[in-house]
Amino acid sequence: MTEHATLDAPDRLATEAATVIQTERAGLDALDRALQDPSGLGGAFARAVEILLHVSGRVVVTGIGKSGHVARKIQATLCSTGTPALFVHPAEASHGDLGMVQPGDVVLAFSNSGETTELGDIAAHTRKAGLPLLAVTSRANSTLASAADVALTLPAMPEACPMGLAPTTSTLMQLAFGDALAVVLLRQRGFTASDFGNYHPGGRLGSRLRTVQELMRTGTDLPLGCEDTPMRDVIMEMTRQALGCIGILDHNGRLAGLITDGDLRRALDHDLTTTLAKDVMNRHPLTIGPDIFAADALRMMNERDRPITSLFILDADRRPMGVVHMHDLLRAGVG
């Protein structure tokens, strides 16, 4: 490696970068074609999904070097999409961490060459313990593939490295293949966005996946009146709650309509001492159920021709459970 190398011109740098991407894209295209072959990788993939779907324990993901980095990412993705998984480092496994691998588990091992010596002890342990071994490799006749219950042989494609040495195309293919496993398992399990939200409670993503039931105002914070409530009392309740609206109930306690600040302004030419809530209310307001995601509620508020700032949450009998204001959603990090 020379010191103080002269930087190539920007167009040449861009061309070299494009070549890397084209080479890696070719690897993904080859992987795509291989997965369509039911007698080859496609069939092995289906067998692996069946094993992973019915495992009673955890998916023990392992690999070393660049394959190890891929394995750690796939383990995290499996966990976040409903498949319990843990990563075991092959070298540490040989020094006691094999105790983490328990009856009922399945081992998913990543090794491009399939000859990674550090994986030997884990592979041997699966045979002794009677655990399924799934091997992701690019060499069908490798030691690891031969030891596996299911050999998931990826196409052998050129690395993007000009020397053909640094793992580039191969690790991208491993990553895409692992993601495919995780996503197919997600769909087979019926894993929902709500489940995903339960596994991602922190940060902006977690906020967007919270339901309105978690954020709504209830009880005495819920602005309510009856159809026969005089408008002067309606105004007092709207002022007290400061949400810019009030829900109007029928004699059965169901939501009959809604009065907003806009409705109130339009009613100012009435005699407010004799006008009742039912004379002013909107009888067909937009309402939602308790299981609507906060992000969807915010979108519903904003996508109307005249955006609204509050939504009433109703139960199956159209009885108000709560109300959510746009500011409640924004303060919770939704948006």
PDB file of N, CA, C and O in Angstrom, residues 20 24 64-70 112-113 157-174:
ATOM      1  N   VAL A  20     -18.696  -1.789  -8.710  1.00  0.00           N
ATOM      2  CA  VAL A  20     -18.938  -2.564  -7.485  1.00  0.00           C
ATOM      3  C   VAL A  20     -20.424  -2.884  -7.358  1.00  0.00           C
ATOM      4  O   VAL A  20     -20.820  -4.037  -7.100  1.00  0.00           O
ATOM      5  N   GLU A  24     -22.274  -6.571  -7.454  1.00  0.00           N
ATOM      6  CA  GLU A  24     -23.089  -7.063  -6.349  1.00  0.00           C
ATOM      7  C   GLU A  24     -24.529  -7.294  -6.796  1.00  0.00           C
ATOM      8  O   GLU A  24     -25.187  -8.247  -6.342  1.00  0.00           O
ATOM      9  N   ILE A  64     -18.406 -16.508  11.627  1.00  0.00           N
ATOM     10  CA  ILE A  64     -17.211 -15.804  12.070  1.00  0.00           C
ATOM     11  C   ILE A  64     -16.714 -14.896  10.950  1.00  0.00           C
ATOM     12  O   ILE A  64     -17.025 -15.114   9.770  1.00  0.00           O
ATOM     13  N   GLY A  65     -15.956 -13.874  11.310  1.00  0.00           N
ATOM     14  CA  GLY A  65     -15.473 -12.928  10.311  1.00  0.00           C
ATOM     15  C   GLY A  65     -16.627 -12.122   9.738  1.00  0.00           C
ATOM     16  O   GLY A  65     -17.564 -11.759  10.446  1.00  0.00           O
ATOM     17  N   LYS A  66     -16.587 -11.837   8.442  1.00  0.00           N
ATOM     18  CA  LYS A  66     -17.661 -11.068   7.807  1.00  0.00           C
ATOM     19  C   LYS A  66     -18.973 -11.826   7.868  1.00  0.00           C
ATOM     20  O   LYS A  66     -20.037 -11.218   8.049  1.00  0.00           O
ATOM     21  N   SER A  67     -18.911 -13.146   7.725  1.00  0.00           N
ATOM     22  CA  SER A  67     -20.127 -13.949   7.854  1.00  0.00           C
ATOM     23  C   SER A  67     -20.707 -13.836   9.264  1.00  0.00           C
ATOM     24  O   SER A  67     -21.921 -13.910   9.453  1.00  0.00           O
ATOM     25  N   GLY A  68     -19.827 -13.651  10.242  1.00  0.00           N
ATOM     26  CA  GLY A  68     -20.293 -13.457  11.614  1.00  0.00           C
ATOM     27  C   GLY A  68     -21.054 -12.157  11.781  1.00  0.00           C
ATOM     28  O   GLY A  68     -22.057 -12.103  12.495  1.00  0.00           O
ATOM     29  N   HIS A  69     -20.572 -11.097  11.111  1.00  0.00           N
ATOM     30  CA  HIS A  69     -21.293  -9.822  11.167  1.00  0.00           C
ATOM     31  C   HIS A  69     -22.676  -9.970  10.544  1.00  0.00           C
ATOM     32  O   HIS A  69     -23.673  -9.437  11.059  1.00  0.00           O
ATOM     33  N   VAL A  70     -22.744 -10.677   9.418  1.00  0.00           N
ATOM     34  CA  VAL A  70     -24.037 -10.929   8.784  1.00  0.00           C
ATOM     35  C   VAL A  70     -24.926 -11.731   9.729  1.00  0.00           C
ATOM     36  O   VAL A  70     -26.109 -11.420   9.903  1.00  0.00           O
ATOM     37  N   ASN A 112     -19.172 -18.612   3.964  1.00  0.00           N
ATOM     38  CA  ASN A 112     -19.109 -18.582   2.506  1.00  0.00           C
ATOM     39  C   ASN A 112     -18.380 -19.809   1.963  1.00  0.00           C
ATOM     40  O   ASN A 112     -18.847 -20.481   1.039  1.00  0.00           O
ATOM     41  N   SER A 113     -17.246 -20.128   2.552  1.00  0.00           N
ATOM     42  CA  SER A 113     -16.457 -21.270   2.065  1.00  0.00           C
ATOM     43  C   SER A 113     -16.992 -22.604   2.548  1.00  0.00           C
ATOM     44  O   SER A 113     -16.796 -23.638   1.913  1.00  0.00           O
ATOM     45  N   MET A 157     -20.531 -16.357  -6.831  1.00  0.00           N
ATOM     46  CA  MET A 157     -20.411 -15.202  -7.723  1.00  0.00           C
ATOM     47  C   MET A 157     -19.138 -14.431  -7.404  1.00  0.00           C
ATOM     48  O   MET A 157     -18.642 -14.460  -6.267  1.00  0.00           O
ATOM     49  N   PRO A 158     -18.591 -13.695  -8.383  1.00  0.00           N
ATOM     50  CA  PRO A 158     -17.359 -12.930  -8.149  1.00  0.00           C
ATOM     51  C   PRO A 158     -17.555 -11.866  -7.069  1.00  0.00           C
ATOM     52  O   PRO A 158     -18.601 -11.221  -6.999  1.00  0.00           O
ATOM     53  N   GLU A 159     -16.535 -11.703  -6.228  1.00  0.00           N
ATOM     54  CA  GLU A 159     -16.547 -10.615  -5.262  1.00  0.00           C
ATOM     55  C   GLU A 159     -16.345  -9.292  -6.002  1.00  0.00           C
ATOM     56  O   GLU A 159     -15.715  -9.250  -7.063  1.00  0.00           O
ATOM     57  N   ALA A 160     -16.858  -8.219  -5.439  1.00  0.00           N
ATOM     58  CA  ALA A 160     -16.686  -6.905  -6.053  1.00  0.00           C
ATOM     59  C   ALA A 160     -15.278  -6.367  -5.855  1.00  0.00           C
ATOM     60  O   ALA A 160     -14.850  -5.452  -6.563  1.00  0.00           O
ATOM     61  N   CYS A 161     -14.554  -6.927  -4.907  1.00  0.00           N
ATOM     62  CA  CYS A 161     -13.156  -6.569  -4.682  1.00  0.00           C
ATOM     63  C   CYS A 161     -12.349  -6.900  -5.941  1.00  0.00           C
ATOM     64  O   CYS A 161     -12.464  -8.010  -6.475  1.00  0.00           O
ATOM     65  N   PRO A 162     -11.514  -5.989  -6.449  1.00  0.00           N
ATOM     66  CA  PRO A 162     -10.768  -6.256  -7.688  1.00  0.00           C
ATOM     67  C   PRO A 162      -9.814  -7.434  -7.572  1.00  0.00           C
ATOM     68  O   PRO A 162      -9.465  -8.047  -8.582  1.00  0.00           O
ATOM     69  N   MET A 163      -9.414  -7.770  -6.341  1.00  0.00           N
ATOM     70  CA  MET A 163      -8.558  -8.941  -6.138  1.00  0.00           C
ATOM     71  C   MET A 163      -9.371 -10.214  -5.935  1.00  0.00           C
ATOM     72  O   MET A 163      -8.813 -11.299  -5.843  1.00  0.00           O
ATOM     73  N   GLY A 164     -10.694 -10.054  -5.816  1.00  0.00           N
ATOM     74  CA  GLY A 164     -11.552 -11.203  -5.593  1.00  0.00           C
ATOM     75  C   GLY A 164     -11.399 -11.805  -4.213  1.00  0.00           C
ATOM     76  O   GLY A 164     -11.722 -12.985  -4.009  1.00  0.00           O
ATOM     77  N   LEU A 165     -10.927 -11.013  -3.247  1.00  0.00           N
ATOM     78  CA  LEU A 165     -10.625 -11.552  -1.926  1.00  0.00           C
ATOM     79  C   LEU A 165     -11.559 -11.022  -0.831  1.00  0.00           C
ATOM     80  O   LEU A 165     -12.057 -11.800  -0.015  1.00  0.00           O
ATOM     81  N   ALA A 166     -11.751  -9.710  -0.780  1.00  0.00           N
ATOM     82  CA  ALA A 166     -12.559  -9.136   0.291  1.00  0.00           C
ATOM     83  C   ALA A 166     -14.022  -9.542   0.126  1.00  0.00           C
ATOM     84  O   ALA A 166     -14.609  -9.364  -0.952  1.00  0.00           O
ATOM     85  N   PRO A 167     -14.629 -10.108   1.166  1.00  0.00           N
ATOM     86  CA  PRO A 167     -16.043 -10.500   1.072  1.00  0.00           C
ATOM     87  C   PRO A 167     -16.920  -9.272   0.803  1.00  0.00           C
ATOM     88  O   PRO A 167     -16.983  -8.354   1.623  1.00  0.00           O
ATOM     89  N   THR A 168     -17.555  -9.254  -0.319  1.00  0.00           N
ATOM     90  CA  THR A 168     -18.424  -8.139  -0.720  1.00  0.00           C
ATOM     91  C   THR A 168     -19.712  -8.687  -1.301  1.00  0.00           C
ATOM     92  O   THR A 168     -20.759  -8.676  -0.636  1.00  0.00           O
ATOM     93  N   THR A 169     -19.641  -9.211  -2.507  1.00  0.00           N
ATOM     94  CA  THR A 169     -20.826  -9.820  -3.113  1.00  0.00           C
ATOM     95  C   THR A 169     -21.356 -10.958  -2.253  1.00  0.00           C
ATOM     96  O   THR A 169     -22.571 -11.091  -2.045  1.00  0.00           O
ATOM     97  N   SER A 170     -20.473 -11.776  -1.734  1.00  0.00           N
ATOM     98  CA  SER A 170     -20.897 -12.950  -0.965  1.00  0.00           C
ATOM     99  C   SER A 170     -21.639 -12.550   0.305  1.00  0.00           C
ATOM    100  O   SER A 170     -22.658 -13.162   0.664  1.00  0.00           O
ATOM    101  N   THR A 171     -21.147 -11.519   1.001  1.00  0.00           N
ATOM    102  CA  THR A 171     -21.821 -11.115   2.232  1.00  0.00           C
ATOM    103  C   THR A 171     -23.153 -10.436   1.929  1.00  0.00           C
ATOM    104  O   THR A 171     -24.111 -10.580   2.687  1.00  0.00           O
ATOM    105  N   LEU A 172     -23.218  -9.685   0.829  1.00  0.00           N
ATOM    106  CA  LEU A 172     -24.490  -9.074   0.451  1.00  0.00           C
ATOM    107  C   LEU A 172     -25.523 -10.156   0.151  1.00  0.00           C
ATOM    108  O   LEU A 172     -26.691 -10.049   0.557  1.00  0.00           O
ATOM    109  N   MET A 173     -25.116 -11.205  -0.535  1.00  0.00           N
ATOM    110  CA  MET A 173     -26.029 -12.307  -0.838  1.00  0.00           C
ATOM    111  C   MET A 173     -26.465 -13.022   0.440  1.00  0.00           C
ATOM    112  O   MET A 173     -27.632 -13.388   0.593  1.00  0.00           O
ATOM    113  N   GLN A 174     -25.520 -13.225   1.371  1.00  0.00           N
ATOM    114  CA  GLN A 174     -25.879 -13.834   2.650  1.00  0.00           C
ATOM    115  C   GLN A 174     -26.909 -12.975   3.384  1.00  0.00           C
ATOM    116  O   GLN A 174     -27.882 -13.488   3.951  1.00  0.00           O
TER     117      GLN A 174
END
